[in-house]
CSV table of C-alpha atoms and ligand atoms in Angstrom, one decimal:
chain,number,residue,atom,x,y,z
A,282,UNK,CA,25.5,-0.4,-5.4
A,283,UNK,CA,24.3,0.0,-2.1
A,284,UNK,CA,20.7,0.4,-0.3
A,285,UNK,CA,21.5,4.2,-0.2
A,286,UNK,CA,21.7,5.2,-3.8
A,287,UNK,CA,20.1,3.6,-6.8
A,288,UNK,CA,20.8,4.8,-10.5
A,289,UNK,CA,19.0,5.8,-13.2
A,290,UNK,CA,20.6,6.2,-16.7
A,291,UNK,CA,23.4,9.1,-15.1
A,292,UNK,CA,21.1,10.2,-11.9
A,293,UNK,CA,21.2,8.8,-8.7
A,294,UNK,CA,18.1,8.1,-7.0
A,295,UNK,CA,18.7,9.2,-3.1
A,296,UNK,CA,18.0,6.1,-1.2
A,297,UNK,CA,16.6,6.1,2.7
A,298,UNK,CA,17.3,9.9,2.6
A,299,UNK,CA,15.7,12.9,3.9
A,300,UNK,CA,16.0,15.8,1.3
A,301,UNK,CA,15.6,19.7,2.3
A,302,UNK,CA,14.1,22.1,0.6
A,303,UNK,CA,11.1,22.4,-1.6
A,304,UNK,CA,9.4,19.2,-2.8
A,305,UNK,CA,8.4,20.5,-6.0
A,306,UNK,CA,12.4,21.6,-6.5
A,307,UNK,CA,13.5,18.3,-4.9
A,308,UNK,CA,11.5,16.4,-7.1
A,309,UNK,CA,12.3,17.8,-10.4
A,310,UNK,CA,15.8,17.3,-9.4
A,311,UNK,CA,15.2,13.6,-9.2
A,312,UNK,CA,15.4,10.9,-12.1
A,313,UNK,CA,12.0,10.7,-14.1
A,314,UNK,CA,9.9,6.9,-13.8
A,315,UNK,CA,12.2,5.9,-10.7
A,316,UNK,CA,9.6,5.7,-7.8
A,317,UNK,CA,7.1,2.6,-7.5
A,318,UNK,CA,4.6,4.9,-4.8
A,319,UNK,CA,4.0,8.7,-3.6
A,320,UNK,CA,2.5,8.8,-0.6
A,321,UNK,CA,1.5,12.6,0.3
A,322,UNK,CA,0.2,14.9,2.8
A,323,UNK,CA,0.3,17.8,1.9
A,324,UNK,CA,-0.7,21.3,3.7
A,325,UNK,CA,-5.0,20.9,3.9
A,326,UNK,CA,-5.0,24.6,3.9
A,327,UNK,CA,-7.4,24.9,6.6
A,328,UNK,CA,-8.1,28.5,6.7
A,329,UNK,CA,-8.6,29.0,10.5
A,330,UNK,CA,-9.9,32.2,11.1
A,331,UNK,CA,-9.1,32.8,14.8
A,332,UNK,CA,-7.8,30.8,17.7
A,333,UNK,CA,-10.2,28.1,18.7
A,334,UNK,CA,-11.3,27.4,22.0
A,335,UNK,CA,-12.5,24.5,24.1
A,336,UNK,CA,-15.6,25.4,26.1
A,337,UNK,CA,-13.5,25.6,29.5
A,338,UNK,CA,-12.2,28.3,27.3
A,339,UNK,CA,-8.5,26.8,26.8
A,340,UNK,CA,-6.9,26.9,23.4
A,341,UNK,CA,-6.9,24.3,20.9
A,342,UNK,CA,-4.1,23.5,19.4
A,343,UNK,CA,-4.9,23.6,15.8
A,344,UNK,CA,-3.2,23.5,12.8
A,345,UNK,CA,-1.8,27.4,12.5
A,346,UNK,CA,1.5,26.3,11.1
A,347,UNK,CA,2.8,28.9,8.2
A,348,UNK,CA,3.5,26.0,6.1
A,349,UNK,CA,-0.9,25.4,6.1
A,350,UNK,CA,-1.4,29.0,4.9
A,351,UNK,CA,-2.3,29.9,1.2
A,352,UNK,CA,-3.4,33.2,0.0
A,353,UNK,CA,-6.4,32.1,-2.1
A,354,UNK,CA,-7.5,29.1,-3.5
A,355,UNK,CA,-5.7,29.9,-6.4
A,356,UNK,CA,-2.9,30.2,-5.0
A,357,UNK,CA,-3.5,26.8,-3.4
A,358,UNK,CA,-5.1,25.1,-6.8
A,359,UNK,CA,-1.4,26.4,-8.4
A,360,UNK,CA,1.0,24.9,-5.7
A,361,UNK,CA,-1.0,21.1,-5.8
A,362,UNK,CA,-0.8,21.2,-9.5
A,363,UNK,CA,3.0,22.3,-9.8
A,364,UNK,CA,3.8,19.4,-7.1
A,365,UNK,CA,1.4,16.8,-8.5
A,366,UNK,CA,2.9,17.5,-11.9
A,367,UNK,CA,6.1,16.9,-10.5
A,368,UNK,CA,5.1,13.8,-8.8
A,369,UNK,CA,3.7,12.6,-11.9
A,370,UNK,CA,6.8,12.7,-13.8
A,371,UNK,CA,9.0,11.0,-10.5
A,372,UNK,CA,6.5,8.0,-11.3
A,373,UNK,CA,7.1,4.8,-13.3
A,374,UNK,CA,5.0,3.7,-15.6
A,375,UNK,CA,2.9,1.2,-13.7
A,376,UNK,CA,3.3,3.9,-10.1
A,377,UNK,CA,0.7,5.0,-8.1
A,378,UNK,CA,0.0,7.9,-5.7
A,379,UNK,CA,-1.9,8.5,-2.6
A,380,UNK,CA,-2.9,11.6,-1.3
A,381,UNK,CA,-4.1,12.5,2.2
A,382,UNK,CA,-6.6,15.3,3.3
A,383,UNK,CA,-9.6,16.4,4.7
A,384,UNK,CA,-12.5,18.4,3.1
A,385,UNK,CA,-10.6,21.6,3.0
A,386,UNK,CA,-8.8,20.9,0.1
A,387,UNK,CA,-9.8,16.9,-0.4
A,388,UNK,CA,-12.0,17.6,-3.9
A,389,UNK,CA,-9.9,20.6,-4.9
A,390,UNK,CA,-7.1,17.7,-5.0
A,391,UNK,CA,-9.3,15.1,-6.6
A,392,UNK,CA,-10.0,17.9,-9.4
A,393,UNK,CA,-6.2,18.3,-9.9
A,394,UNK,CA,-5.2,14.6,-10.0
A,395,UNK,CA,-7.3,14.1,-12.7
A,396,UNK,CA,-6.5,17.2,-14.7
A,397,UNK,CA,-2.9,15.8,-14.1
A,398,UNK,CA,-3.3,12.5,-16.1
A,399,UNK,CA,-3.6,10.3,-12.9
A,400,UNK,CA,-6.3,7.6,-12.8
A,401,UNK,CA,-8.2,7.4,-9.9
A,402,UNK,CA,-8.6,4.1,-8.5
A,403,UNK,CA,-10.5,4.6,-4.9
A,404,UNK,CA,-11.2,6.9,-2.8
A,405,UNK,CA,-10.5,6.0,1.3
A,406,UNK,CA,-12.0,7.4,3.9
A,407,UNK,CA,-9.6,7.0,7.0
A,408,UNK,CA,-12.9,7.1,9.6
A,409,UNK,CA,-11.0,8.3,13.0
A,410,UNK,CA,-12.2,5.9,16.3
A,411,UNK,CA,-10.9,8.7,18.3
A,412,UNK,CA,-11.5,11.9,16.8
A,413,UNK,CA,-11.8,15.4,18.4
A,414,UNK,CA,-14.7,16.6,19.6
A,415,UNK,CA,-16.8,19.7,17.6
A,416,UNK,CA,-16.0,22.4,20.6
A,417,UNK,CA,-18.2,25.0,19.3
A,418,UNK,CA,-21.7,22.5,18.3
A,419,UNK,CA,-22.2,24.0,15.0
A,420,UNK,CA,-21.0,21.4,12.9
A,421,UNK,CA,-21.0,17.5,13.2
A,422,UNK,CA,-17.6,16.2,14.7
A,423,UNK,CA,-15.2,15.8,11.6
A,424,UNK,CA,-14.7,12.0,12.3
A,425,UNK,CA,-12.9,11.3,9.2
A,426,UNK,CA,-10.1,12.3,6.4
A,427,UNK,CA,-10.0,11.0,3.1
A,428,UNK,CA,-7.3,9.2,0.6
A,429,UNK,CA,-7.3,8.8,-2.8
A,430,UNK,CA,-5.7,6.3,-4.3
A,431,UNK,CA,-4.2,7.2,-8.5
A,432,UNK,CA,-2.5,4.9,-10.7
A,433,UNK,CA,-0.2,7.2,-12.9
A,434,UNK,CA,-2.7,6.9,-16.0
A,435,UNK,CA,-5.3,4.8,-16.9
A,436,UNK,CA,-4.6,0.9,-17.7
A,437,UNK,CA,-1.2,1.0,-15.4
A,438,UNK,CA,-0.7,-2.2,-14.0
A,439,UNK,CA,-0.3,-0.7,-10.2
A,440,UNK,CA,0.1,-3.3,-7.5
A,441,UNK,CA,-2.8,-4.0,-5.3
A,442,UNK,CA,-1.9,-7.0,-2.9
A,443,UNK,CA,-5.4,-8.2,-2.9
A,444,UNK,CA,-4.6,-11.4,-0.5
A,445,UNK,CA,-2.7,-9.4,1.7
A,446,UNK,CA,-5.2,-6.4,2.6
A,447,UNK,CA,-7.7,-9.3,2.7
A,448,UNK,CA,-6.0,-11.4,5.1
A,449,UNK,CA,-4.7,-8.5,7.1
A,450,UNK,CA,-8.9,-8.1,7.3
A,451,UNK,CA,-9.4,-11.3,9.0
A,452,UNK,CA,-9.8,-13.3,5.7
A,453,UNK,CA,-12.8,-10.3,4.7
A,454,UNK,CA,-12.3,-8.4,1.5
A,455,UNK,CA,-11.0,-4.9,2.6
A,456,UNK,CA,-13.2,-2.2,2.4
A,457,UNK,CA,-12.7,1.7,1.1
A,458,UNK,CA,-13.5,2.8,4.6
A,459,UNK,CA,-10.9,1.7,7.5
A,460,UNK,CA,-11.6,2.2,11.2
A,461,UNK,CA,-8.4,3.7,12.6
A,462,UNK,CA,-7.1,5.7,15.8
A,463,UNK,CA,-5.8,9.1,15.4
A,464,UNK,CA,-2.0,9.1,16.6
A,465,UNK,CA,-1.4,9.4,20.3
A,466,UNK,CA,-0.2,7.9,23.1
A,467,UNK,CA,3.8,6.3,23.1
A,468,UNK,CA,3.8,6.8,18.9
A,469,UNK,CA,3.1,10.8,19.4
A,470,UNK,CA,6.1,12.6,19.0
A,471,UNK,CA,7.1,15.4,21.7
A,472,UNK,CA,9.6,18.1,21.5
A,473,UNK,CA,12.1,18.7,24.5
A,474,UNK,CA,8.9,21.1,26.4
A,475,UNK,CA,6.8,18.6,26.0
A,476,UNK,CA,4.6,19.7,23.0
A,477,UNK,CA,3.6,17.9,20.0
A,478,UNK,CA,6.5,17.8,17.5
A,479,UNK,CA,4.3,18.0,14.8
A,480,UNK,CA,0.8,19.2,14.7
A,481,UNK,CA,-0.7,16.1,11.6
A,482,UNK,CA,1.7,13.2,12.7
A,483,UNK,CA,-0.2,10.8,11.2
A,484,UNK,CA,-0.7,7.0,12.6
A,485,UNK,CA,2.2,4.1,11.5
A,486,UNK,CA,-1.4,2.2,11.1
A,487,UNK,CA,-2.7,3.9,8.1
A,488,UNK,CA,0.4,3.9,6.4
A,489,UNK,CA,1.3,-0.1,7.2
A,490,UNK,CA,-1.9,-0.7,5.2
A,491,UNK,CA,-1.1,1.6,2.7
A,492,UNK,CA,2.6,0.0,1.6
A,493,UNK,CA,1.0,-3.2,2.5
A,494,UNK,CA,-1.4,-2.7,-0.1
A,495,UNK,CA,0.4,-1.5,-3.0
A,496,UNK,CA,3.7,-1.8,-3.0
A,497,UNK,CA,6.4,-4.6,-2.7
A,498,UNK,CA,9.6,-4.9,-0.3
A,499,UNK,CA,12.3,-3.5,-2.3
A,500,UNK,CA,10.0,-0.7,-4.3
A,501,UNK,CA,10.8,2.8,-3.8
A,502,UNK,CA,8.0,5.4,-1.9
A,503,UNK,CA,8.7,8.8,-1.9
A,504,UNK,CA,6.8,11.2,0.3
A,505,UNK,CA,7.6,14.5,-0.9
A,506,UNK,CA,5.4,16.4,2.6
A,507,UNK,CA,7.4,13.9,5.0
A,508,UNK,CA,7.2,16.1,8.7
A,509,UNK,CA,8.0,13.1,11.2
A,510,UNK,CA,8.4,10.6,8.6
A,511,UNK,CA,6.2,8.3,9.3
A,512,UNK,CA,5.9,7.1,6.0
A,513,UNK,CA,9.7,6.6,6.3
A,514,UNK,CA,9.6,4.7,10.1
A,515,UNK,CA,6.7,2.2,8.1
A,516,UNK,CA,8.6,1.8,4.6
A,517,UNK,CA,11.7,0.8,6.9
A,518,UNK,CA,10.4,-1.2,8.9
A,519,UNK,CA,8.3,-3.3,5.8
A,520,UNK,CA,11.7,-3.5,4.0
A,521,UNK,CA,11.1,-0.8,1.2
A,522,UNK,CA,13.0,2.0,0.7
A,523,UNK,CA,12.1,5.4,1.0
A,524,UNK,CA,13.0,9.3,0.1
A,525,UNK,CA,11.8,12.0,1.9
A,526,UNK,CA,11.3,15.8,1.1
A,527,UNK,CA,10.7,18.5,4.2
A,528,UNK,CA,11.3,22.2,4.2
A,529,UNK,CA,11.6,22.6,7.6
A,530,UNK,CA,15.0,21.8,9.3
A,531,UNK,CA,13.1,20.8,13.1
A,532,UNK,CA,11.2,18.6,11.3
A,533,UNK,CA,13.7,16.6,9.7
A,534,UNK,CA,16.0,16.4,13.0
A,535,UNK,CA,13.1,14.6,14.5
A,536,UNK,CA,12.5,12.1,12.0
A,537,UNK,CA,15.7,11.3,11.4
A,538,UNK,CA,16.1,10.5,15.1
A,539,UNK,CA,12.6,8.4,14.8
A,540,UNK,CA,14.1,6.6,11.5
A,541,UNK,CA,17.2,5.9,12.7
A,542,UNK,CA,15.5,4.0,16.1
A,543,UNK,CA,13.0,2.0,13.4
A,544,UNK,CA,13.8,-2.1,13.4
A,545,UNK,CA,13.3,-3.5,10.2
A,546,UNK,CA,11.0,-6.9,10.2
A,547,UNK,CA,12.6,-9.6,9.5
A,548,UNK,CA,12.6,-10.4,5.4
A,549,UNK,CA,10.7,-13.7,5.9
A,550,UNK,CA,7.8,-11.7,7.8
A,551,UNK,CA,7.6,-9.4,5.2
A,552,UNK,CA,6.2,-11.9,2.7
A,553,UNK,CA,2.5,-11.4,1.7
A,554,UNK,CA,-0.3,-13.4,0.8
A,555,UNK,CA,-0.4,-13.2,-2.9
A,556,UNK,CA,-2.8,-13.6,-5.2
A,557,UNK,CA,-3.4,-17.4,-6.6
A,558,UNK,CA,-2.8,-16.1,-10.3
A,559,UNK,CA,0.2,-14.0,-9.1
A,560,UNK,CA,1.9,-17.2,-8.4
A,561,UNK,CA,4.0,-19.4,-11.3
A,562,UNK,CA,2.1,-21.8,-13.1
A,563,UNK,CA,3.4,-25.2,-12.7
A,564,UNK,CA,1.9,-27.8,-15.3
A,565,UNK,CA,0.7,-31.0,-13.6
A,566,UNK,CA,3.3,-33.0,-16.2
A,567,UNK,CA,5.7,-31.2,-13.9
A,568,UNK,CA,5.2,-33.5,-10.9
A,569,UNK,CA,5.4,-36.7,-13.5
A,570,UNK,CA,8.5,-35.1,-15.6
A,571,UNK,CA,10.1,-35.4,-11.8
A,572,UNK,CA,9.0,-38.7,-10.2
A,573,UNK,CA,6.3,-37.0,-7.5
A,574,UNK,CA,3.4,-39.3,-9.4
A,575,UNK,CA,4.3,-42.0,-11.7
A,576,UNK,CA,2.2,-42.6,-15.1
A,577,UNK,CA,-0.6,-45.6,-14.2
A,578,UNK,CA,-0.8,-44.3,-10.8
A,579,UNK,CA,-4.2,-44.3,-9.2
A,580,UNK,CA,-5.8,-40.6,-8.5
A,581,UNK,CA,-8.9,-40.3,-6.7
A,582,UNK,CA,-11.5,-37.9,-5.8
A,583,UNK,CA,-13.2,-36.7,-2.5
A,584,UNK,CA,-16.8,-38.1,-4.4
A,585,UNK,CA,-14.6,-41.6,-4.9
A,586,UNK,CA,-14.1,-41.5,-9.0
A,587,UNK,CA,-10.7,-42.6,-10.1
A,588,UNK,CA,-8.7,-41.5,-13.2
A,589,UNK,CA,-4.9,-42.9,-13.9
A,590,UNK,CA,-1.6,-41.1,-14.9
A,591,UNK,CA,-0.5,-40.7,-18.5
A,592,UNK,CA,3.5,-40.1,-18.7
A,593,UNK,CA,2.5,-37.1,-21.0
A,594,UNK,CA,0.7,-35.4,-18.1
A,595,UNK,CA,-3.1,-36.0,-18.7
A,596,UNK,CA,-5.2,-38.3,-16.9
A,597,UNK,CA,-7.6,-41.3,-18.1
A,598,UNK,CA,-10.9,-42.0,-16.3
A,599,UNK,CA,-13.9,-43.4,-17.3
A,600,UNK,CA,-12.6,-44.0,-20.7
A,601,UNK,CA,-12.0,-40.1,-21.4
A,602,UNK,CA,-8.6,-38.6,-21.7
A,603,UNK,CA,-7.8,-34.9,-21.0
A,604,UNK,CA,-5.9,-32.2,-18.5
A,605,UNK,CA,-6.7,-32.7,-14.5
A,606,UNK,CA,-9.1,-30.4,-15.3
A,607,UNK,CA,-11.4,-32.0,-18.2
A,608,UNK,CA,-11.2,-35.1,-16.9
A,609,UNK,CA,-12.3,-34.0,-13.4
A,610,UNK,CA,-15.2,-32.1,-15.4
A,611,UNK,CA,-16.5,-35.2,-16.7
A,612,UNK,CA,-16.3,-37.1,-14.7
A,613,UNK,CA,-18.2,-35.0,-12.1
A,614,UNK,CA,-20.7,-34.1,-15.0
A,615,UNK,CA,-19.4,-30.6,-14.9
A,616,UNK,CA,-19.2,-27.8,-16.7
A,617,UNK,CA,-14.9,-27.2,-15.1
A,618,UNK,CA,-13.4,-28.6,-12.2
A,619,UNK,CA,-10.4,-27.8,-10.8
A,620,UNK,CA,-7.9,-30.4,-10.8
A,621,UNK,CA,-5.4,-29.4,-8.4
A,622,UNK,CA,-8.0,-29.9,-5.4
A,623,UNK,CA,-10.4,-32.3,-6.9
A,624,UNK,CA,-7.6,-34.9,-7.2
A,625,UNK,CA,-5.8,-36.5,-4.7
A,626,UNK,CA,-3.0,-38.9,-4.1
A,627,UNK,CA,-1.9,-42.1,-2.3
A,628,UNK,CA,0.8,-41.3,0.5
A,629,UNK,CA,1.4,-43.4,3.8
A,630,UNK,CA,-2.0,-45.0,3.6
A,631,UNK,CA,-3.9,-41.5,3.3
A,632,UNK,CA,-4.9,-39.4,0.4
A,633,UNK,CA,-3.6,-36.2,-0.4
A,634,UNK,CA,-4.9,-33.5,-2.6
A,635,UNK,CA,-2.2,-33.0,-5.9
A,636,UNK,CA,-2.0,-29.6,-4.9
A,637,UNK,CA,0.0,-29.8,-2.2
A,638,UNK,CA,2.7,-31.0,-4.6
A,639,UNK,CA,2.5,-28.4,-6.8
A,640,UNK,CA,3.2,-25.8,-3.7
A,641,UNK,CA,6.0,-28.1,-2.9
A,642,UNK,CA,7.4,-27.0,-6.2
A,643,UNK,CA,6.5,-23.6,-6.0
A,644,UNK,CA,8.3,-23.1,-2.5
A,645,UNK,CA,11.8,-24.5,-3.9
A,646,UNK,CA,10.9,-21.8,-7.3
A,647,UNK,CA,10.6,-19.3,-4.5
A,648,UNK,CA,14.0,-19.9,-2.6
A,649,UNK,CA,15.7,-20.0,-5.8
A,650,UNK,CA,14.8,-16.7,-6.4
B,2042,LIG,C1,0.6,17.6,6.8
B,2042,LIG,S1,2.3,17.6,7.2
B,2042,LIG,C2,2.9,16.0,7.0
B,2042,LIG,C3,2.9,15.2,8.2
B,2042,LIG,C4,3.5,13.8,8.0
B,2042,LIG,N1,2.6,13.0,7.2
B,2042,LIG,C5,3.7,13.1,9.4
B,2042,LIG,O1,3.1,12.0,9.6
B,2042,LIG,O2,4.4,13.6,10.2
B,2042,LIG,C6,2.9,18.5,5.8
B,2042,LIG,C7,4.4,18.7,5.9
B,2042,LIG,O3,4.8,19.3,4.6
B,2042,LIG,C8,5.9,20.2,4.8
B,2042,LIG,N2,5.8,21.1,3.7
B,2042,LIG,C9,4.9,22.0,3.3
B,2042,LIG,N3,5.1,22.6,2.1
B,2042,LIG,C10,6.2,22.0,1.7
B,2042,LIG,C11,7.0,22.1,0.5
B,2042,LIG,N4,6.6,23.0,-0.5
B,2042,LIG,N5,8.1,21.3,0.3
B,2042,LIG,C12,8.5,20.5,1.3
B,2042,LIG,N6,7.8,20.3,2.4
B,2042,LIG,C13,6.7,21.1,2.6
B,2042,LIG,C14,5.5,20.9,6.1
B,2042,LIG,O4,6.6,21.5,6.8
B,2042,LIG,C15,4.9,19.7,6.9
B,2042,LIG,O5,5.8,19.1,7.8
């Protein structure tokens, strides 16, 4: 098999692939519980009456496209539930989905989700450090879009890289509100005149977070509203793979030419922090079963008390036997203790906390894999 197709029972999931046409067709045409992520921006149906203006009088170049229009809100409310039902059904069990927009059509998409079987999980507000001005002071500047974030029902196990987002956040749990630039400068895509390729390109910034976040290297994310593909560019470059949908042809010329100039990161910088339960248990008896501690070794702790080794893998101090953990507790007068950094070692005249053999272990678990 190779990176560009994947199967399914008889289908074949389209790998790394932009597909033309209709999402809602494309979609249904693909295998059912094959894709780990959606991630979708859809038409906000902005209903612009009118050209807009600056106040030097020059035109603003809005969102006009054909592809934005929608009769009614019915017709609207119809096309997001017939491609969110579709979406629903590309999902595996434990998927999730996000979807982009602004309040235009924001809470008529909430509604939908919901009434689609999707669970939502959080909404994000994307709060833009460079928006566009209100040219017309009636309204306050629209400084922000918003994302929500679905599991496929409720009780999926969906991935959330807690660690990651955290440590991407300077070590600070990540918030629902992130403080990003709109796209511009060298990442804005121009046609040959010039002109904006695409009117919503949105930033590779929010979408690194996003697949940071929740989903894996190697997981599958579809984006079934893919215009530039920057959900394509990011997945590349973070070593998952992707599927695209677009209707229009110009569209897909330019982000296949964006794709196809994307690096992917090297597979050891694509590890995340992950989360301390994520990781294998190793049982302390481990490091005796294979010589790193021998039984009637001497352990101590950072407040001086001293247990000793059993060959079965517990610990004796102050004539109490038990796990790291219990003896640790009593010792300390506790109600727990961890044992993995509350004990340490002998090693070269310095002590060392037990733990750092049990990563030893976990790192040669992780090559082997
Ligand atoms: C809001 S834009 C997405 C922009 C994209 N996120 C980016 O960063 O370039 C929505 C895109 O969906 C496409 N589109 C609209 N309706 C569609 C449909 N029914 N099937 C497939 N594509 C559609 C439009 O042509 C447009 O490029």
């Amino acid at each position: 098999m190779n990176a560009m197709t994947k199967t399914k029972g008889t289908q074949v999931l389209p790998l790394n692939t932009i597909l033309a046409g209709d999402c809602i067709e494309q979609m249904n045409s693909l295998p059912a519980e094959s894709v780990d992520l959606i991630f979708a921006d859809p038409p906000y149906n902005l209903q612009l009456r009118g050209d807009l203006h600056r106040p030097d009088n020059s035109r603003v170049d809005a969102v006009d496209d054909h592809w934005d229009q929608f009769a009614s809100f019915q017709v609207y409310d119809d096309f997001t539930r017939a491609w969110l039902k579709a979406a629903h059904r590309l999902l595996k069990p434990n998927g999730a989905i996000w979807v982009i927009g602004s309040y235009h059509n924001i809470f008529r998409v909430g509604a939908s989700l919901q009434d689609a079987g999707y669970w939502i999980l959080n909404d994000v507000v994307w709060r833009k450090s460079n928006p566009m001005p209100n040219f017309r002071g009636k309204r306050f500047t629209n400084a922000h879009e918003t994302m929500i974030w679905a599991s496929k029902s409720e009780g999926a196990k969906y991935t959330f890289n807690y660690e990651a987002l955290k440590a991407l956040n300077e070590g600070i749990q990540m918030r629902s509100d992130w403080v990003l630039p709109i796209c511009n400068g060298g990442e804005r895509l121009k046609d040959a005149n010039g002109d904006k390729a695409h009117p919503t390109q949105k930033p590779m910034s929010l979408l690194h977070r996003v697949l940071v976040g929740s989903t894996n290297p190697g997981d599958v994310v579809l984006d079934p509203f893919f215009g530039t593909g920057t959900t394509g560019a990011v997945a590349k470059m973070l070593g998952r793979d992707w599927i695209g949908i677009e209707r229009e042809e110009s569209y897909r010329e330019v982000a296949t030419r964006r794709i196809a100039d994307v690096r992917a990161f090297d597979r050891s910088a694509l590890e995340v922090t992950r989360a301390k339960r994520a990781e294998p248990r190793v049982p302390f008896g481990q490091l005796v079963e294979r010589g790193m501690l021998s039984p009637g070794e001497t352990l101590v702790s950072p407040t001086g008390k001293i247990a000793r080794v059993r060959a079965d893998g517990t610990l004796v101090g102050d004539g109490v036997k038990g796990s790291i953990h219990q003896v640790g507790a009593h010792l300390e007068g506790a109600p727990s203790c961890n044992g993995w950094t509350y004990w340490q070692f002998r090693k070269d005249g310095k002590t060392v906390p037990i733990d750092v053999l049990r990563q030893q272990i976990r790192a040669e678990m992780a090559d082997r894999a």
